[in-house]
CSV table of N, CA and C in Angstrom, one decimal:
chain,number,residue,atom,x,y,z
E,25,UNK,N,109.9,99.6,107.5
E,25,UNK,CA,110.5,100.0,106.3
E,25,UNK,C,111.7,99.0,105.9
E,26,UNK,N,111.9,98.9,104.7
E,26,UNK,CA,113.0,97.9,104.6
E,26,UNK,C,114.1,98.7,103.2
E,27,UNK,N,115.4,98.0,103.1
E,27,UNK,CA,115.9,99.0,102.3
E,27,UNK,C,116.2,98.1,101.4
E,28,UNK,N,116.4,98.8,100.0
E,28,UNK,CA,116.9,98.1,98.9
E,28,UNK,C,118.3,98.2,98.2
E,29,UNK,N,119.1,96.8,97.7
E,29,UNK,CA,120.1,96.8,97.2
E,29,UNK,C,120.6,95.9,96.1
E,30,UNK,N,121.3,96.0,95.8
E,30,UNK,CA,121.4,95.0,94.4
E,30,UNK,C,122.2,93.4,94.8
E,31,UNK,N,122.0,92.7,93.8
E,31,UNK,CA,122.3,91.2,94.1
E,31,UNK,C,123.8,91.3,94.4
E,32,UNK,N,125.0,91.9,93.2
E,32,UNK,CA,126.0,92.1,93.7
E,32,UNK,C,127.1,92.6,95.0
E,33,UNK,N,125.6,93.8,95.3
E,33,UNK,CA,125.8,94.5,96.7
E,33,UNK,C,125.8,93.6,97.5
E,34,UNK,N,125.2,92.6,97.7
E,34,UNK,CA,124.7,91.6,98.9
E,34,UNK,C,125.9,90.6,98.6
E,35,UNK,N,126.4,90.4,97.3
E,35,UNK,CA,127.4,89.2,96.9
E,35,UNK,C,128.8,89.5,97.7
E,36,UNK,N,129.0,90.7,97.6
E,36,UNK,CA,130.1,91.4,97.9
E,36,UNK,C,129.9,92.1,99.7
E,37,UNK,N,129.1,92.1,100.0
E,37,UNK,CA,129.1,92.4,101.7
E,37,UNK,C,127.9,91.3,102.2
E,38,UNK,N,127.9,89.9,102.2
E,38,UNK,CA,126.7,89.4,102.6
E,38,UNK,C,126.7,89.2,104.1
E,39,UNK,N,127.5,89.5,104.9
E,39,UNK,CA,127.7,89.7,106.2
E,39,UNK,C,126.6,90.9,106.9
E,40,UNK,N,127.0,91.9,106.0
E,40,UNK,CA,126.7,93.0,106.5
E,40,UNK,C,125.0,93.1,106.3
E,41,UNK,N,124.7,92.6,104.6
E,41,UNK,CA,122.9,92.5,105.1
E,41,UNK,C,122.2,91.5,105.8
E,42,UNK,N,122.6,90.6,105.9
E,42,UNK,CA,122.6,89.3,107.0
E,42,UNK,C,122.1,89.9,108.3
E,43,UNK,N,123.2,90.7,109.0
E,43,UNK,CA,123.2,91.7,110.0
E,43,UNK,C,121.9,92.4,110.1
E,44,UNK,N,121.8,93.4,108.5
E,44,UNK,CA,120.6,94.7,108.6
E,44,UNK,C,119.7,93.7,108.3
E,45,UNK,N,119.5,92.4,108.3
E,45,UNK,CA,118.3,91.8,108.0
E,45,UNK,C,117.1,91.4,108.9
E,46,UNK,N,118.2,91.4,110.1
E,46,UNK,CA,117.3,91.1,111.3
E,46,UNK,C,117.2,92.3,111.8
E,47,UNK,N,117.4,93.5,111.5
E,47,UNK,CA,116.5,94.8,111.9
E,47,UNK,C,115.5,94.7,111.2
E,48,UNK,N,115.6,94.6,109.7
E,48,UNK,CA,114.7,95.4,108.8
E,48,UNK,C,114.8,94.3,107.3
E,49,UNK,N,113.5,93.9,106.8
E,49,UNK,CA,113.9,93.5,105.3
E,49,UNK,C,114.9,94.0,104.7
E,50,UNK,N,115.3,93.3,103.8
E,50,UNK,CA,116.4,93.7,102.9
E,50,UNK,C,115.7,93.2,101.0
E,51,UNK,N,115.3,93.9,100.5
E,51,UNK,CA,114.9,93.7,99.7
E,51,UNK,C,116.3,94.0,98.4
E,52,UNK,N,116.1,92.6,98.0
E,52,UNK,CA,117.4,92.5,96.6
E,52,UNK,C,116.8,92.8,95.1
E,53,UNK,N,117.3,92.9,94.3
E,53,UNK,CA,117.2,93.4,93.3
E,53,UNK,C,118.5,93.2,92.1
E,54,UNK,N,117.5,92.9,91.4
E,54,UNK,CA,118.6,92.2,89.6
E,54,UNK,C,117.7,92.5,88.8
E,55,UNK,N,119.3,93.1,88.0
E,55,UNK,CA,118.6,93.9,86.7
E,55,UNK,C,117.5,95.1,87.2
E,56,UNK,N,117.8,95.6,88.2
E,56,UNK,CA,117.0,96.9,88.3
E,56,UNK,C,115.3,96.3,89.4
E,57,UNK,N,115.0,95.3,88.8
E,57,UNK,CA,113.8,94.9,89.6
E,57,UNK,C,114.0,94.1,91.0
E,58,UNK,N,112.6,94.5,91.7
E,58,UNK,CA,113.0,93.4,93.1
E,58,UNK,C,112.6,91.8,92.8
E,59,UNK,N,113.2,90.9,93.3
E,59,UNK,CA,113.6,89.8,93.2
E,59,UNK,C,113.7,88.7,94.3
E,60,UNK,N,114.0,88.9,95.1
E,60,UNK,CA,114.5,88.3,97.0
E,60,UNK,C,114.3,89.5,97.9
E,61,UNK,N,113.8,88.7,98.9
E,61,UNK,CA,113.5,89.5,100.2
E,61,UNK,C,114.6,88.9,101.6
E,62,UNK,N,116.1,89.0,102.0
E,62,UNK,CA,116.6,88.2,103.0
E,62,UNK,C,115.6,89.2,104.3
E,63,UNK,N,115.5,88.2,105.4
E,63,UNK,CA,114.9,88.9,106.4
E,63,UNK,C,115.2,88.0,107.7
E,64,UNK,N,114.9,88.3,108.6
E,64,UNK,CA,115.3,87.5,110.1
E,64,UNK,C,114.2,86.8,110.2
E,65,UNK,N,114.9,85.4,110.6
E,65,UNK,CA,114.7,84.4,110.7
E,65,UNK,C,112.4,83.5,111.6
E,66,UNK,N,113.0,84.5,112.6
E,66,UNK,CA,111.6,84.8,113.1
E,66,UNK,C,110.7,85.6,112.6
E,67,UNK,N,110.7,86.6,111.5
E,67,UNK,CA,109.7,87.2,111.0
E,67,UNK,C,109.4,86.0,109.7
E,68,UNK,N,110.5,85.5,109.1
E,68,UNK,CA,109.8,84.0,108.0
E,68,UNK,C,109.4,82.9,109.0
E,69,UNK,N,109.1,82.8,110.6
E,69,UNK,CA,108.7,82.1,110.9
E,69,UNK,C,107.1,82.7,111.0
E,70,UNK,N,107.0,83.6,111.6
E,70,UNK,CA,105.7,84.3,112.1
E,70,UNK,C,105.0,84.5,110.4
E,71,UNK,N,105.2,84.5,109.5
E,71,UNK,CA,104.6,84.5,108.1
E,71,UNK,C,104.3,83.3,107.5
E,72,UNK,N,105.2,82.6,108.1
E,72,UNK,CA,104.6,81.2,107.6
E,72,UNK,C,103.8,80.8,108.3
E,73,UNK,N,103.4,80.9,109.6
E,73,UNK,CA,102.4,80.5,110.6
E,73,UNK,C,100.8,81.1,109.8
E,74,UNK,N,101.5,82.4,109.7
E,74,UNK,CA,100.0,83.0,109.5
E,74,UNK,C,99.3,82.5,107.8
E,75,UNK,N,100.5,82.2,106.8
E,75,UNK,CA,99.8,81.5,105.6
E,75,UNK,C,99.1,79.8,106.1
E,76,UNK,N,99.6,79.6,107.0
E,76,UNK,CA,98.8,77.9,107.6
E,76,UNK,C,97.6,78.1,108.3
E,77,UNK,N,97.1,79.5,108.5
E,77,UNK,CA,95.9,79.7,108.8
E,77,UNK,C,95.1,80.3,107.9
E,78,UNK,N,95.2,80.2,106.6
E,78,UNK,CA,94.4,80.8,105.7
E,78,UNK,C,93.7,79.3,105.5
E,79,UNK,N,92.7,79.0,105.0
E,79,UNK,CA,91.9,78.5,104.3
E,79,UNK,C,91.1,78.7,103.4
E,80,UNK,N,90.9,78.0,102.0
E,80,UNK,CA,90.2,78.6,100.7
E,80,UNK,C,88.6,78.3,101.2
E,81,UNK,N,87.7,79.2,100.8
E,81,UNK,CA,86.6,78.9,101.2
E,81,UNK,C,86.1,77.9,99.6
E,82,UNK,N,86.4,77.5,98.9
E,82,UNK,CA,86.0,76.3,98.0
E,82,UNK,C,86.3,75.1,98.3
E,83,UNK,N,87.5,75.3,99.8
E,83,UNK,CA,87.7,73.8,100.2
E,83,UNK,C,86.8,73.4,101.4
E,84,UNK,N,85.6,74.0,101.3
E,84,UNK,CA,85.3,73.7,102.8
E,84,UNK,C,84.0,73.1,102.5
E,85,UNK,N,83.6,72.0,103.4
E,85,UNK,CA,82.8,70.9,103.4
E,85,UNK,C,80.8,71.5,103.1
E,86,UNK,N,80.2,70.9,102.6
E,86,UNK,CA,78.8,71.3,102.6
E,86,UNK,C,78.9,71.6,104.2
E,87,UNK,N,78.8,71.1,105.2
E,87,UNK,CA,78.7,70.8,106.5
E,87,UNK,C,79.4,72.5,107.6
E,88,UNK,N,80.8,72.4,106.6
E,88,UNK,CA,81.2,74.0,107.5
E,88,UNK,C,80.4,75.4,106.9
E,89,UNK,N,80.1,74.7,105.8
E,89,UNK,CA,79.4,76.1,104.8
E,89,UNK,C,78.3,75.9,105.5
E,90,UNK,N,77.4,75.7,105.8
E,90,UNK,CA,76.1,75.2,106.4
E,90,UNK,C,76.4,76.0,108.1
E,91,UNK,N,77.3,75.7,108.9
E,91,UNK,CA,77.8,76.3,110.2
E,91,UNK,C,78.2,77.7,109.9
E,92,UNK,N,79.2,77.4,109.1
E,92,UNK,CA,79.2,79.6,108.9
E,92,UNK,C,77.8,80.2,108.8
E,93,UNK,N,77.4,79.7,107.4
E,93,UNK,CA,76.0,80.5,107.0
E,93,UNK,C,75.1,80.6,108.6
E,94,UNK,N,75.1,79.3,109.5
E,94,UNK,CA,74.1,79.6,110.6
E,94,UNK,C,75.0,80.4,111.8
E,95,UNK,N,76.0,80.8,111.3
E,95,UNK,CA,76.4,81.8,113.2
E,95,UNK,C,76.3,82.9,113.0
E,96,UNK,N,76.1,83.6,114.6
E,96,UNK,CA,75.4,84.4,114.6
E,96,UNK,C,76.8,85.5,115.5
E,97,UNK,N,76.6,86.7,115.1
E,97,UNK,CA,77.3,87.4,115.7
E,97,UNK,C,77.3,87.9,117.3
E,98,UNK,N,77.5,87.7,117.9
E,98,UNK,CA,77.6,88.7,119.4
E,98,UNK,C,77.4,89.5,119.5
E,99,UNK,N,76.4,90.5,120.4
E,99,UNK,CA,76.1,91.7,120.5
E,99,UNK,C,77.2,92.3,120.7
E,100,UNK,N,78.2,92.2,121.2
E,100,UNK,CA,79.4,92.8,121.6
E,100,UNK,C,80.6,92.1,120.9
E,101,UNK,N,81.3,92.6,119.6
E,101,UNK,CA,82.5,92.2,119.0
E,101,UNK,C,83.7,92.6,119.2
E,102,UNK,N,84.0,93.4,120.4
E,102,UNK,CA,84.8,93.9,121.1
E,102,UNK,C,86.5,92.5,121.2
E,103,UNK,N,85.5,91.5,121.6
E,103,UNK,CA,86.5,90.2,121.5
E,103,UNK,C,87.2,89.9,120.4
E,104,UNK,N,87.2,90.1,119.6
E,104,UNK,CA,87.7,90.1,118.2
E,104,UNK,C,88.6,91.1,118.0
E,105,UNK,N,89.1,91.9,118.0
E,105,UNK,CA,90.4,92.4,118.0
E,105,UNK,C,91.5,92.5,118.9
E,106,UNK,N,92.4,92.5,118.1
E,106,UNK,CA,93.7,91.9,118.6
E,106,UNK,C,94.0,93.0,119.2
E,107,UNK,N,93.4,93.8,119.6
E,107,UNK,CA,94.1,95.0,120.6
E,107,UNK,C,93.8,95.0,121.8
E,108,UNK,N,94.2,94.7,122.8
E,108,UNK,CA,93.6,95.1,124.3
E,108,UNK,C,92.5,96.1,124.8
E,109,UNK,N,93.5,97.3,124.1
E,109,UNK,CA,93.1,99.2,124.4
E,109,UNK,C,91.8,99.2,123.6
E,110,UNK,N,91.4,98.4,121.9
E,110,UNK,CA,89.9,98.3,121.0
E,110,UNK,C,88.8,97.9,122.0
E,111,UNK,N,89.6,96.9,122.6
E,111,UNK,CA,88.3,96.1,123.5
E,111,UNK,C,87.8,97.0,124.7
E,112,UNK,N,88.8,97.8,125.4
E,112,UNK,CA,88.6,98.3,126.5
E,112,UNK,C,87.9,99.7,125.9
E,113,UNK,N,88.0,99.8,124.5
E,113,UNK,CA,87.3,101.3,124.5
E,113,UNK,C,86.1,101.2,124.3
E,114,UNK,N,85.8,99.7,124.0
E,114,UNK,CA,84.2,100.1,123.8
E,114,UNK,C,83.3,99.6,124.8
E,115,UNK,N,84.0,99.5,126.0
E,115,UNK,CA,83.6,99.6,127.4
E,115,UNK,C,83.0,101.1,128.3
């Protein structure tokens, strides 16, 4: 959950969301709407990692389109989620 406050609020204690930022988003707001997100420092790193692993599927070569279209799934997709406890339950 993250909490909301106004741009002045933040102008006038920016210590203090600085602080609540690295618990929790701090979502800013001017003129009534949201606007800025300050947040800790390692959660804008872990977001940025994860947009460098997107890829558009228009950018991708005859050759990888050709490789997707031919793979084939695994009887067992258990490997594929990021949960330990997912994998182990369908054991």
């Amino acid at each position: 959950m993250s909490s909301t406050v106004t741009a002045a609020e933040v102008s006038k204690n920016f210590g203090a969301y600085q602080d609540a930022a690295v618990r929790e988003p701090v979502v800013i707001t001017k003129n009534g709407r949201p606007r800025t997100v300050l947040m800790a420092y390692e959660d804008f790193v872990r977001l940025s990692k994860r947009d460098r692993r997107v890829q558009r599927t228009i950018d991708l070569s005859e050759a990888e389109i050709a490789a997707v279209e031919a793979a084939e799934m695994t009887p067992d997709p258990g490997h594929l989620s990021s949960s330990p406890d997912a994998k182990h339950a369908a054991d």
